[in-house]
Amino acid sequence: LYLEGSDQHRGWFQSSLLTSVGINRIAPYKGVLTHGFTIDAEGRKMSKSLGNTIEPQQVTKTLGADILRLWVAATDYRAEMSLSDEILKRMTDAYRKIRNTARYLLANLDGFDPQRDGVATADLLDLDRWVLEHTGVLQREIISAYTSYQFHLIYQKLHHFCVVTLSGFYLDILKDRMYTMRKQSHARRSAQTVMYHVVEALVRWLAPILSFTAEEIWQYIPGRRGSSVFCEDWYTGVEIEPDPRRDEHWQHIITVRDAVSKQLEQLRVAGAIGSSLDAEVDIYCDGALQDSLLRLADELHFVCITSYANVRSVREKAEAAVPGGLDGLWVLAQASAHGKCIRCWHHREDVGSNTDHPELCSRCLTNVAGVGEARKYA
């Protein structure tokens, strides 16, 4: 591979080609990759004479080498590449979100032994199985992007996966499962199994770009492993066949959850609730959307992160319900009037029903003193 700036199309690239073909009758390279020039925030080419350069050594010294590497990867090098302090600040924020996602995964894998505690793919909860399938699809896209040198697409996909799919959806839902269910429960182990698979795949995706960060992550992943991530192949634990019906189902759920979140934010701004668990929500819809919601049954409120979530037909729509941003979807969110469980923070009508534990809901009572709660979907 020959790698140089676009000014070498008639320079090094051509002279090398002519010389090699003339002498050896073969091209000197298997591929050529050209990139634009680095420009400042005003679109001027960086040069020492203008005094508008940003020294890589200074960036590495103040922000770290991985921030500089992330900027290179995030930039579409086929055009001119802008660099400024503001751009580096955005890169630092993006890096922090990716790093914090990895930290959260590792923190929740504390004490997890993949050989002893791992759950078979066929036995995963439905949400966990969907995330695992989604991770496998994403891995194929990332490998393809690496093969074609489209590093900016890798950055975009990685950032979206960490910020939206994981932090904004999956890991947000998992908090209740991880913090309130029994340590050895199937649902909690199911979540840990998928988090383990995700971080095993994620660390390999990051390695060519965030090399130092990836090596640091590698040292903390549980289970047997080699000395360095750079001695590994792509992770095979996420290579499973995706189910289009499962994906359609969870895309429906994400749409509804987004609509509910908007209404909860309005209640929060108005001071009617503090956290989303202080609210209850009624969702009015029909057809395939309603089928997806009913499939979750009582577990829907865990997805919405509300104390209750009821699914009703549009024919039953309350006057106060508002459009959910999708045809045939209406949402009514309101503050809960039930007591608050001091352990899970849900407002449930059965709080105080047990005289021995008057501040717990029946679900927490089951997890603390009973056989433990069971989950199927979320």
Short mmCIF file of C-alpha atoms in Angstrom, two decimals:
data_model
loop_
_atom_site.label_atom_id
_atom_site.label_comp_id
_atom_site.label_asym_id
_atom_site.label_seq_id
_atom_site.Cartn_x
_atom_site.Cartn_y
_atom_site.Cartn_z
CA LEU A 1 0.00 0.00 0.00
CA TYR A 2 1.28 3.46 -0.95
CA LEU A 3 -0.04 6.17 1.37
CA GLU A 4 0.48 9.87 0.67
CA GLY A 5 -1.25 13.17 0.07
CA SER A 6 -3.21 13.98 -3.08
CA ASP A 7 -0.27 15.99 -4.47
CA GLN A 8 1.52 12.71 -5.22
CA HIS A 9 -0.85 11.57 -7.97
CA ARG A 10 1.68 12.90 -10.48
CA GLY A 11 4.61 12.55 -8.12
CA TRP A 12 5.67 9.54 -6.09
CA PHE A 13 2.71 7.40 -7.18
CA GLN A 14 3.29 7.93 -10.90
CA SER A 15 7.09 7.93 -10.89
CA SER A 16 7.15 4.69 -8.87
CA LEU A 17 4.62 3.12 -11.20
CA LEU A 18 6.46 4.07 -14.37
CA THR A 19 9.81 2.95 -13.01
CA SER A 20 8.53 -0.37 -11.69
CA VAL A 21 6.56 -1.23 -14.82
CA GLY A 22 9.51 -0.27 -17.02
CA ILE A 23 11.97 -2.44 -15.08
CA ASN A 24 9.87 -5.24 -13.57
CA ARG A 25 6.72 -5.08 -15.73
CA ILE A 26 4.59 -5.00 -12.56
CA ALA A 27 3.15 -2.24 -10.38
CA PRO A 28 5.19 -1.49 -7.22
CA TYR A 29 2.12 -1.54 -5.02
CA LYS A 30 -1.08 -3.51 -4.57
CA GLY A 31 -3.06 -0.41 -3.63
CA VAL A 32 -2.84 3.38 -3.36
CA LEU A 33 -4.49 5.44 -0.64
CA THR A 34 -4.48 9.22 -0.96
CA HIS A 35 -5.60 11.83 1.56
CA GLY A 36 -6.26 15.54 1.64
CA PHE A 37 -4.27 18.18 3.46
CA THR A 38 -4.79 19.30 7.04
CA ILE A 39 -6.50 22.68 7.24
CA ASP A 40 -7.43 24.97 10.12
CA ALA A 41 -10.91 26.04 11.26
CA GLU A 42 -10.95 28.77 8.59
CA GLY A 43 -10.14 26.37 5.78
CA ARG A 44 -6.51 27.44 5.34
CA LYS A 45 -3.82 24.85 4.73
CA MET A 46 -1.71 24.45 7.85
CA SER A 47 1.82 25.77 7.42
CA LYS A 48 4.58 27.08 9.63
CA SER A 49 4.70 30.35 7.67
CA LEU A 50 1.08 31.10 8.58
CA GLY A 51 1.64 29.98 12.16
CA ASN A 52 -1.62 28.02 12.18
CA THR A 53 -0.23 24.55 12.81
CA ILE A 54 -1.23 22.28 15.67
CA GLU A 55 1.71 20.09 16.60
CA PRO A 56 0.83 16.38 17.02
CA GLN A 57 3.36 16.17 19.85
CA GLN A 58 1.51 18.87 21.76
CA VAL A 59 -1.86 17.12 21.28
CA THR A 60 -0.35 13.86 22.50
CA LYS A 61 1.19 15.59 25.50
CA THR A 62 -2.00 17.37 26.61
CA LEU A 63 -4.81 15.06 25.46
CA GLY A 64 -3.13 11.72 24.85
CA ALA A 65 -2.22 9.84 21.69
CA ASP A 66 -5.61 8.12 21.42
CA ILE A 67 -7.42 11.47 21.01
CA LEU A 68 -5.18 12.28 18.05
CA ARG A 69 -5.70 8.80 16.63
CA LEU A 70 -9.48 9.15 17.06
CA TRP A 71 -9.46 12.46 15.16
CA VAL A 72 -7.58 10.83 12.28
CA ALA A 73 -10.06 7.94 12.18
CA ALA A 74 -13.13 10.19 12.47
CA THR A 75 -12.05 12.39 9.56
CA ASP A 76 -13.02 11.59 5.98
CA TYR A 77 -9.50 11.80 4.60
CA ARG A 78 -10.70 11.83 0.96
CA ALA A 79 -11.24 15.59 1.37
CA GLU A 80 -9.28 18.24 3.25
CA MET A 81 -9.07 17.45 6.96
CA SER A 82 -10.01 20.20 9.42
CA LEU A 83 -8.24 20.41 12.76
CA SER A 84 -8.75 22.92 15.56
CA ASP A 85 -8.92 23.08 19.33
CA GLU A 86 -12.73 22.90 19.12
CA ILE A 87 -12.59 19.77 16.97
CA LEU A 88 -10.15 18.17 19.40
CA LYS A 89 -12.51 19.03 22.25
CA ARG A 90 -15.35 17.22 20.46
CA MET A 91 -13.05 14.25 19.90
CA THR A 92 -12.22 14.24 23.61
CA ASP A 93 -15.94 14.15 24.49
CA ALA A 94 -16.54 11.32 22.00
CA TYR A 95 -13.56 9.39 23.38
CA ARG A 96 -14.82 9.80 26.93
CA LYS A 97 -18.23 8.35 25.99
CA ILE A 98 -16.65 5.32 24.34
CA ARG A 99 -14.28 4.79 27.26
CA ASN A 100 -17.05 5.18 29.85
CA THR A 101 -19.16 2.59 28.03
CA ALA A 102 -16.30 0.12 28.26
CA ARG A 103 -15.80 0.98 31.94
CA TYR A 104 -19.48 0.33 32.67
CA LEU A 105 -19.33 -3.06 30.93
CA LEU A 106 -16.22 -4.05 32.86
CA ALA A 107 -17.63 -2.84 36.19
CA ASN A 108 -20.71 -5.02 35.78
CA LEU A 109 -18.58 -8.03 34.91
CA ASP A 110 -16.84 -7.95 38.29
CA GLY A 111 -16.88 -11.50 39.68
CA PHE A 112 -18.26 -12.94 36.41
CA ASP A 113 -16.55 -16.07 35.10
CA PRO A 114 -17.58 -16.68 31.47
CA GLN A 115 -16.86 -20.40 31.73
CA ARG A 116 -18.79 -20.87 34.96
CA ASP A 117 -21.51 -18.21 34.75
CA GLY A 118 -22.10 -17.75 31.03
CA VAL A 119 -25.59 -18.42 29.63
CA ALA A 120 -26.03 -20.30 26.35
CA THR A 121 -27.21 -18.15 23.45
CA ALA A 122 -30.47 -20.08 23.15
CA ASP A 123 -31.27 -19.35 26.81
CA LEU A 124 -30.65 -15.58 26.77
CA LEU A 125 -33.47 -13.16 27.55
CA ASP A 126 -35.01 -11.78 24.38
CA LEU A 127 -33.54 -8.28 24.77
CA ASP A 128 -30.09 -9.73 25.44
CA ARG A 129 -30.34 -11.99 22.40
CA TRP A 130 -31.30 -8.97 20.25
CA VAL A 131 -28.27 -6.98 21.42
CA LEU A 132 -25.99 -9.94 20.74
CA GLU A 133 -27.42 -10.30 17.23
CA HIS A 134 -27.10 -6.54 16.69
CA THR A 135 -23.45 -6.70 17.79
CA GLY A 136 -22.73 -9.46 15.29
CA VAL A 137 -24.25 -7.46 12.44
CA LEU A 138 -22.24 -4.42 13.49
CA GLN A 139 -19.02 -6.44 13.59
CA ARG A 140 -19.47 -7.49 9.98
CA GLU A 141 -20.02 -3.85 8.99
CA ILE A 142 -16.92 -2.72 10.90
CA ILE A 143 -14.70 -5.42 9.39
CA SER A 144 -15.93 -4.42 5.94
CA ALA A 145 -15.14 -0.76 6.69
CA TYR A 146 -11.63 -1.65 7.89
CA THR A 147 -11.04 -3.67 4.72
CA SER A 148 -11.99 -0.69 2.54
CA TYR A 149 -10.11 1.88 4.70
CA GLN A 150 -13.33 3.72 5.61
CA PHE A 151 -12.20 4.60 9.11
CA HIS A 152 -14.68 7.47 9.50
CA LEU A 153 -17.53 4.98 9.12
CA ILE A 154 -15.99 2.83 11.85
CA TYR A 155 -15.87 5.84 14.17
CA GLN A 156 -19.49 6.74 13.40
CA LYS A 157 -20.73 3.19 13.98
CA LEU A 158 -18.70 2.75 17.17
CA HIS A 159 -19.83 6.06 18.61
CA HIS A 160 -23.50 5.39 17.79
CA PHE A 161 -23.30 1.88 19.23
CA CYS A 162 -21.76 3.05 22.51
CA VAL A 163 -23.85 6.20 22.99
CA VAL A 164 -27.24 5.25 21.54
CA THR A 165 -27.63 1.46 21.42
CA LEU A 166 -25.75 0.65 24.63
CA SER A 167 -25.70 3.65 26.99
CA GLY A 168 -28.93 5.24 25.79
CA PHE A 169 -30.99 2.05 25.57
CA TYR A 170 -29.65 -1.36 26.56
CA LEU A 171 -27.44 -0.53 29.53
CA ASP A 172 -30.01 1.96 30.81
CA ILE A 173 -32.61 -0.82 30.95
CA LEU A 174 -30.15 -3.27 32.51
CA LYS A 175 -29.54 -1.14 35.60
CA ASP A 176 -32.59 -2.51 37.39
CA ARG A 177 -31.66 -6.07 36.54
CA MET A 178 -28.06 -5.64 37.63
CA TYR A 179 -28.77 -3.73 40.85
CA THR A 180 -31.95 -5.35 42.21
CA MET A 181 -32.02 -9.00 41.13
CA ARG A 182 -30.24 -11.84 42.90
CA LYS A 183 -26.59 -12.16 41.94
CA GLN A 184 -26.91 -15.69 40.56
CA SER A 185 -30.30 -15.18 38.89
CA HIS A 186 -30.69 -16.29 35.29
CA ALA A 187 -31.75 -12.84 34.10
CA ARG A 188 -28.71 -11.17 35.64
CA ARG A 189 -26.33 -13.81 34.28
CA SER A 190 -27.97 -13.42 30.87
CA ALA A 191 -27.16 -9.71 30.92
CA GLN A 192 -23.59 -10.31 32.07
CA THR A 193 -23.07 -12.90 29.35
CA VAL A 194 -24.01 -10.42 26.64
CA MET A 195 -21.97 -7.62 28.21
CA TYR A 196 -19.00 -10.00 28.18
CA HIS A 197 -19.50 -10.83 24.50
CA VAL A 198 -19.95 -7.15 23.65
CA VAL A 199 -16.76 -6.00 25.38
CA GLU A 200 -14.79 -8.87 23.81
CA ALA A 201 -15.90 -7.68 20.37
CA LEU A 202 -15.65 -3.96 21.20
CA VAL A 203 -12.04 -4.11 22.38
CA ARG A 204 -10.99 -5.65 19.07
CA TRP A 205 -12.89 -3.03 17.05
CA LEU A 206 -11.13 -0.28 19.01
CA ALA A 207 -7.62 -1.73 18.87
CA PRO A 208 -6.46 -0.35 15.48
CA ILE A 209 -7.69 3.15 16.40
CA LEU A 210 -7.68 3.57 20.20
CA SER A 211 -4.69 1.28 20.63
CA PHE A 212 -3.64 2.28 24.15
CA THR A 213 -7.21 2.28 25.45
CA ALA A 214 -7.93 -1.12 23.89
CA GLU A 215 -4.85 -2.65 25.51
CA GLU A 216 -5.93 -1.23 28.86
CA ILE A 217 -9.45 -2.65 28.47
CA TRP A 218 -8.00 -6.00 27.49
CA GLN A 219 -6.27 -6.38 30.84
CA TYR A 220 -9.55 -6.14 32.78
CA ILE A 221 -11.86 -8.43 30.78
CA PRO A 222 -12.63 -11.59 32.80
CA GLY A 223 -11.75 -15.06 31.58
CA ARG A 224 -8.68 -16.59 29.99
CA ARG A 225 -6.93 -14.48 27.36
CA GLY A 226 -3.64 -13.86 25.64
CA SER A 227 -1.15 -11.23 26.69
CA SER A 228 -2.28 -8.58 24.19
CA VAL A 229 -5.33 -7.67 22.13
CA PHE A 230 -2.98 -7.17 19.18
CA CYS A 231 -2.32 -10.90 19.07
CA GLU A 232 -6.02 -11.72 18.61
CA ASP A 233 -8.39 -12.30 15.69
CA TRP A 234 -11.91 -10.89 15.43
CA TYR A 235 -14.21 -12.22 18.16
CA THR A 236 -16.36 -15.16 17.09
CA GLY A 237 -18.73 -15.08 20.08
CA VAL A 238 -21.04 -12.59 18.35
CA GLU A 239 -21.23 -14.45 15.04
CA ILE A 240 -24.85 -15.63 15.26
CA GLU A 241 -27.62 -15.44 12.71
CA PRO A 242 -29.87 -12.40 13.30
CA ASP A 243 -33.65 -12.84 13.45
CA PRO A 244 -35.42 -10.12 11.38
CA ARG A 245 -38.62 -10.57 13.38
CA ARG A 246 -36.80 -10.02 16.66
CA ASP A 247 -35.14 -6.92 15.23
CA GLU A 248 -38.48 -5.54 14.03
CA HIS A 249 -39.97 -6.19 17.47
CA TRP A 250 -37.27 -4.28 19.33
CA GLN A 251 -37.28 -1.45 16.81
CA HIS A 252 -40.98 -1.05 17.69
CA ILE A 253 -40.06 -1.00 21.36
CA ILE A 254 -37.36 1.62 20.82
CA THR A 255 -39.83 3.86 18.98
CA VAL A 256 -42.33 3.64 21.82
CA ARG A 257 -39.64 4.15 24.47
CA ASP A 258 -38.47 7.33 22.72
CA ALA A 259 -42.04 8.65 22.70
CA VAL A 260 -42.47 7.85 26.39
CA SER A 261 -39.13 9.48 27.25
CA LYS A 262 -40.23 12.75 25.64
CA GLN A 263 -43.36 12.86 27.77
CA LEU A 264 -41.41 11.99 30.91
CA GLU A 265 -38.98 14.82 30.21
CA GLN A 266 -41.89 17.28 30.02
CA LEU A 267 -43.13 16.05 33.41
CA ARG A 268 -39.63 16.41 34.80
CA VAL A 269 -39.27 19.97 33.48
CA ALA A 270 -42.67 20.85 34.95
CA GLY A 271 -41.53 19.53 38.33
CA ALA A 272 -44.19 16.81 38.47
CA ILE A 273 -41.60 14.04 38.80
CA GLY A 274 -37.95 13.68 39.68
CA SER A 275 -36.78 10.43 38.13
CA SER A 276 -38.69 8.53 35.46
CA LEU A 277 -39.54 5.87 38.07
CA ASP A 278 -41.80 8.44 39.74
CA ALA A 279 -44.15 8.12 36.75
CA GLU A 280 -46.68 5.75 35.27
CA VAL A 281 -47.51 5.61 31.58
CA ASP A 282 -50.45 4.51 29.45
CA ILE A 283 -49.65 3.66 25.82
CA TYR A 284 -52.43 3.60 23.23
CA CYS A 285 -51.83 1.77 19.94
CA ASP A 286 -53.11 -1.06 17.77
CA GLY A 287 -51.82 -3.62 15.28
CA ALA A 288 -48.22 -4.83 15.15
CA LEU A 289 -47.06 -2.10 17.53
CA GLN A 290 -49.52 -3.21 20.19
CA ASP A 291 -48.55 -6.86 19.64
CA SER A 292 -44.90 -6.01 20.33
CA LEU A 293 -45.78 -4.18 23.54
CA LEU A 294 -48.15 -6.86 24.81
CA ARG A 295 -45.45 -9.45 24.23
CA LEU A 296 -43.40 -7.81 27.00
CA ALA A 297 -46.37 -7.90 29.42
CA ASP A 298 -45.43 -6.45 32.84
CA GLU A 299 -41.77 -6.19 31.78
CA LEU A 300 -42.63 -3.23 29.55
CA HIS A 301 -42.27 -0.86 32.49
CA PHE A 302 -38.63 -1.95 32.89
CA VAL A 303 -38.00 -0.93 29.28
CA CYS A 304 -39.73 2.42 29.75
CA ILE A 305 -38.05 2.79 33.18
CA THR A 306 -41.36 3.75 34.77
CA SER A 307 -43.18 2.22 37.72
CA TYR A 308 -46.08 1.06 35.55
CA ALA A 309 -46.62 0.82 31.79
CA ASN A 310 -50.07 -0.12 30.51
CA VAL A 311 -50.94 -0.94 26.90
CA ARG A 312 -54.40 -0.03 25.67
CA SER A 313 -56.26 0.17 22.38
CA VAL A 314 -56.54 3.53 20.64
CA ARG A 315 -60.30 3.25 21.15
CA GLU A 316 -59.68 3.67 24.90
CA LYS A 317 -57.49 6.76 24.44
CA ALA A 318 -57.77 9.30 27.22
CA GLU A 319 -58.33 12.94 26.27
CA ALA A 320 -55.06 13.96 27.91
CA ALA A 321 -53.01 11.52 25.81
CA VAL A 322 -50.62 13.13 23.31
CA PRO A 323 -49.35 11.87 19.91
CA GLY A 324 -46.25 9.68 20.19
CA GLY A 325 -44.61 10.79 16.96
CA LEU A 326 -45.82 7.72 15.07
CA ASP A 327 -49.15 7.12 13.34
CA GLY A 328 -51.52 5.35 15.72
CA LEU A 329 -49.38 5.90 18.83
CA TRP A 330 -50.55 7.97 21.82
CA VAL A 331 -48.95 8.38 25.23
CA LEU A 332 -50.22 9.54 28.61
CA ALA A 333 -47.60 9.94 31.35
CA GLN A 334 -48.39 11.04 34.88
CA ALA A 335 -46.89 10.99 38.35
CA SER A 336 -47.51 7.81 40.33
CA ALA A 337 -49.62 7.98 43.48
CA HIS A 338 -48.26 4.73 44.92
CA GLY A 339 -45.63 4.33 47.64
CA LYS A 340 -41.95 4.14 46.70
CA CYS A 341 -39.88 1.02 47.36
CA ILE A 342 -36.65 2.05 49.07
CA ARG A 343 -34.70 -0.71 47.31
CA CYS A 344 -35.66 -0.54 43.62
CA TRP A 345 -37.22 2.98 43.72
CA HIS A 346 -40.32 1.81 41.85
CA HIS A 347 -43.69 3.15 42.99
CA ARG A 348 -45.84 0.05 43.46
CA GLU A 349 -49.26 -0.51 44.98
CA ASP A 350 -47.94 -3.43 47.08
CA VAL A 351 -45.33 -1.36 48.95
CA GLY A 352 -46.04 -1.84 52.66
CA SER A 353 -48.07 -5.02 52.21
CA ASN A 354 -45.51 -7.06 54.15
CA THR A 355 -45.27 -6.18 57.83
CA ASP A 356 -41.73 -7.55 58.18
CA HIS A 357 -40.50 -5.37 55.30
CA PRO A 358 -42.97 -2.48 55.09
CA GLU A 359 -40.74 -0.36 52.82
CA LEU A 360 -40.23 -3.01 50.13
CA CYS A 361 -42.37 -3.95 47.14
CA SER A 362 -43.25 -7.60 46.59
CA ARG A 363 -40.72 -7.93 43.77
CA CYS A 364 -37.84 -6.84 45.98
CA LEU A 365 -39.15 -9.04 48.77
CA THR A 366 -38.90 -11.99 46.38
CA ASN A 367 -35.32 -11.07 45.48
CA VAL A 368 -34.26 -10.47 49.08
CA ALA A 369 -36.05 -13.22 51.01
CA GLY A 370 -37.65 -15.46 48.38
CA VAL A 371 -36.68 -17.62 45.43
CA GLY A 372 -35.83 -14.64 43.25
CA GLU A 373 -37.62 -12.86 40.43
CA ALA A 374 -37.89 -14.39 36.95
CA ARG A 375 -37.74 -12.46 33.68
CA LYS A 376 -38.27 -13.53 30.08
CA TYR A 377 -37.85 -10.47 27.87
CA ALA A 378 -36.37 -7.42 29.60
#
